[in-house]
Amino acid sequence: MKGPQRLEFLALLALGLGLGGLLWLWLGRIIAMDLASLGTLDVRLEQSLRGQWSPAAWLLWQNLSRFGGVTILPWVVALVSAGFFAGRRFFEGLLLSLGAATLALLVEVMKIAVDRPRPPLGLALGTPAFPSGHSSLALLVYGLIALLLQRQLASRWLRSAVFLCLGALILGISWSRLGLGVHWLSDVLGGWVLAALWLFLLWLAWRAYRRRYPPPVLTPRQRLWANGAVLLLTGLWLAILLQAFGS
């Protein structure tokens, strides 16, 4: 990324994130009020799930939930961003890391603004319910990774497999928040809608930038270093997973 190109990118990204954040917060308040009509359905689903708890299901939901929380998700963002940097795709790495960090901040602001109480089991967390941070960030991070990888995976079968696996992970994380009894259904649905909006804005920014500045073609030596870095990051990722689930 050259000097003028870098400055243009940073200025446009800052402006886009600022305007997108204001739009996100404005629409979020409207969505929260619209989803308030699901109150009866929220309670019925929560009571239905509460009667189906088992130790095995509880463990499954806890483990799935980790992939959308502070235990694992920041590492996903950091390692995938580092992988993009290693492949000299600096825009993709910055888009993922800054996009995820900005959404995490917006989610916390929205929680304070709406101030919706959690279900009975989630009251001990001491934080508002709407929107579900795990559901929002899971959709944004794993959805954006899937979109950014579509140009880098040559095999159509491999692209489909990545989309299906990441889609299943997003659904599993979102359902785990309901299964653990820490969120209402409307919290998850609202988080999906708001994260989808943020994802769409980032995707538009990515398409506009890459139309003007195509990704660089790596030399054989650069490709070798990039592949080595990706292997190293994959090993680090496996070590983080073992540490997270071994504790």
JSON list of N, CA and C in Angstrom, two decimals, residues 20-30 105-107 109-110 113 194 197:
[
{"chain": "A", "resi": 20, "resn": "GLY", "atom": "N", "xyz": [-21.16, 4.90, 9.35]},
{"chain": "A", "resi": 20, "resn": "GLY", "atom": "CA", "xyz": [-21.83, 3.61, 9.52]},
{"chain": "A", "resi": 20, "resn": "GLY", "atom": "C", "xyz": [-22.25, 3.37, 10.96]},
{"chain": "A", "resi": 21, "resn": "GLY", "atom": "N", "xyz": [-21.42, 3.81, 11.91]},
{"chain": "A", "resi": 21, "resn": "GLY", "atom": "CA", "xyz": [-21.76, 3.66, 13.31]},
{"chain": "A", "resi": 21, "resn": "GLY", "atom": "C", "xyz": [-22.98, 4.45, 13.71]},
{"chain": "A", "resi": 22, "resn": "LEU", "atom": "N", "xyz": [-23.07, 5.67, 13.22]},
{"chain": "A", "resi": 22, "resn": "LEU", "atom": "CA", "xyz": [-24.26, 6.49, 13.51]},
{"chain": "A", "resi": 22, "resn": "LEU", "atom": "C", "xyz": [-25.52, 5.86, 12.92]},
{"chain": "A", "resi": 23, "resn": "LEU", "atom": "N", "xyz": [-25.41, 5.38, 11.69]},
{"chain": "A", "resi": 23, "resn": "LEU", "atom": "CA", "xyz": [-26.55, 4.71, 11.06]},
{"chain": "A", "resi": 23, "resn": "LEU", "atom": "C", "xyz": [-26.93, 3.45, 11.82]},
{"chain": "A", "resi": 24, "resn": "TRP", "atom": "N", "xyz": [-25.94, 2.70, 12.26]},
{"chain": "A", "resi": 24, "resn": "TRP", "atom": "CA", "xyz": [-26.17, 1.45, 12.99]},
{"chain": "A", "resi": 24, "resn": "TRP", "atom": "C", "xyz": [-26.91, 1.73, 14.29]},
{"chain": "A", "resi": 25, "resn": "LEU", "atom": "N", "xyz": [-26.47, 2.75, 15.03]},
{"chain": "A", "resi": 25, "resn": "LEU", "atom": "CA", "xyz": [-27.12, 3.06, 16.31]},
{"chain": "A", "resi": 25, "resn": "LEU", "atom": "C", "xyz": [-28.54, 3.56, 16.11]},
{"chain": "A", "resi": 26, "resn": "TRP", "atom": "N", "xyz": [-28.75, 4.35, 15.08]},
{"chain": "A", "resi": 26, "resn": "TRP", "atom": "CA", "xyz": [-30.10, 4.86, 14.81]},
{"chain": "A", "resi": 26, "resn": "TRP", "atom": "C", "xyz": [-31.05, 3.73, 14.45]},
{"chain": "A", "resi": 27, "resn": "LEU", "atom": "N", "xyz": [-30.62, 2.85, 13.56]},
{"chain": "A", "resi": 27, "resn": "LEU", "atom": "CA", "xyz": [-31.47, 1.72, 13.18]},
{"chain": "A", "resi": 27, "resn": "LEU", "atom": "C", "xyz": [-31.63, 0.73, 14.33]},
{"chain": "A", "resi": 28, "resn": "GLY", "atom": "N", "xyz": [-30.58, 0.62, 15.16]},
{"chain": "A", "resi": 28, "resn": "GLY", "atom": "CA", "xyz": [-30.65, -0.30, 16.28]},
{"chain": "A", "resi": 28, "resn": "GLY", "atom": "C", "xyz": [-31.76, 0.05, 17.25]},
{"chain": "A", "resi": 29, "resn": "ARG", "atom": "N", "xyz": [-31.95, 1.33, 17.53]},
{"chain": "A", "resi": 29, "resn": "ARG", "atom": "CA", "xyz": [-33.02, 1.73, 18.44]},
{"chain": "A", "resi": 29, "resn": "ARG", "atom": "C", "xyz": [-34.38, 1.38, 17.84]},
{"chain": "A", "resi": 30, "resn": "ILE", "atom": "N", "xyz": [-34.54, 1.58, 16.53]},
{"chain": "A", "resi": 30, "resn": "ILE", "atom": "CA", "xyz": [-35.80, 1.25, 15.87]},
{"chain": "A", "resi": 30, "resn": "ILE", "atom": "C", "xyz": [-36.05, -0.26, 15.92]},
{"chain": "A", "resi": 105, "resn": "LEU", "atom": "N", "xyz": [-17.65, -2.18, 20.04]},
{"chain": "A", "resi": 105, "resn": "LEU", "atom": "CA", "xyz": [-17.92, -0.93, 20.75]},
{"chain": "A", "resi": 105, "resn": "LEU", "atom": "C", "xyz": [-19.37, -0.50, 20.57]},
{"chain": "A", "resi": 106, "resn": "LEU", "atom": "N", "xyz": [-19.88, -0.61, 19.33]},
{"chain": "A", "resi": 106, "resn": "LEU", "atom": "CA", "xyz": [-21.26, -0.22, 19.06]},
{"chain": "A", "resi": 106, "resn": "LEU", "atom": "C", "xyz": [-22.26, -1.11, 19.82]},
{"chain": "A", "resi": 107, "resn": "VAL", "atom": "N", "xyz": [-21.94, -2.39, 19.95]},
{"chain": "A", "resi": 107, "resn": "VAL", "atom": "CA", "xyz": [-22.82, -3.30, 20.69]},
{"chain": "A", "resi": 107, "resn": "VAL", "atom": "C", "xyz": [-22.93, -2.85, 22.15]},
{"chain": "A", "resi": 109, "resn": "VAL", "atom": "N", "xyz": [-22.45, 0.17, 23.34]},
{"chain": "A", "resi": 109, "resn": "VAL", "atom": "CA", "xyz": [-23.22, 1.42, 23.39]},
{"chain": "A", "resi": 109, "resn": "VAL", "atom": "C", "xyz": [-24.71, 1.13, 23.25]},
{"chain": "A", "resi": 110, "resn": "MET", "atom": "N", "xyz": [-25.07, 0.21, 22.35]},
{"chain": "A", "resi": 110, "resn": "MET", "atom": "CA", "xyz": [-26.47, -0.13, 22.14]},
{"chain": "A", "resi": 110, "resn": "MET", "atom": "C", "xyz": [-27.05, -0.80, 23.38]},
{"chain": "A", "resi": 113, "resn": "ALA", "atom": "N", "xyz": [-27.87, 1.93, 25.76]},
{"chain": "A", "resi": 113, "resn": "ALA", "atom": "CA", "xyz": [-28.97, 2.77, 25.28]},
{"chain": "A", "resi": 113, "resn": "ALA", "atom": "C", "xyz": [-30.32, 2.08, 25.44]},
{"chain": "A", "resi": 194, "resn": "LEU", "atom": "N", "xyz": [-28.54, -6.30, 12.97]},
{"chain": "A", "resi": 194, "resn": "LEU", "atom": "CA", "xyz": [-27.57, -5.22, 13.07]},
{"chain": "A", "resi": 194, "resn": "LEU", "atom": "C", "xyz": [-26.19, -5.65, 12.56]},
{"chain": "A", "resi": 197, "resn": "LEU", "atom": "N", "xyz": [-26.23, -5.68, 8.78]},
{"chain": "A", "resi": 197, "resn": "LEU", "atom": "CA", "xyz": [-26.09, -4.33, 8.24]},
{"chain": "A", "resi": 197, "resn": "LEU", "atom": "C", "xyz": [-24.62, -3.91, 8.25]}
]
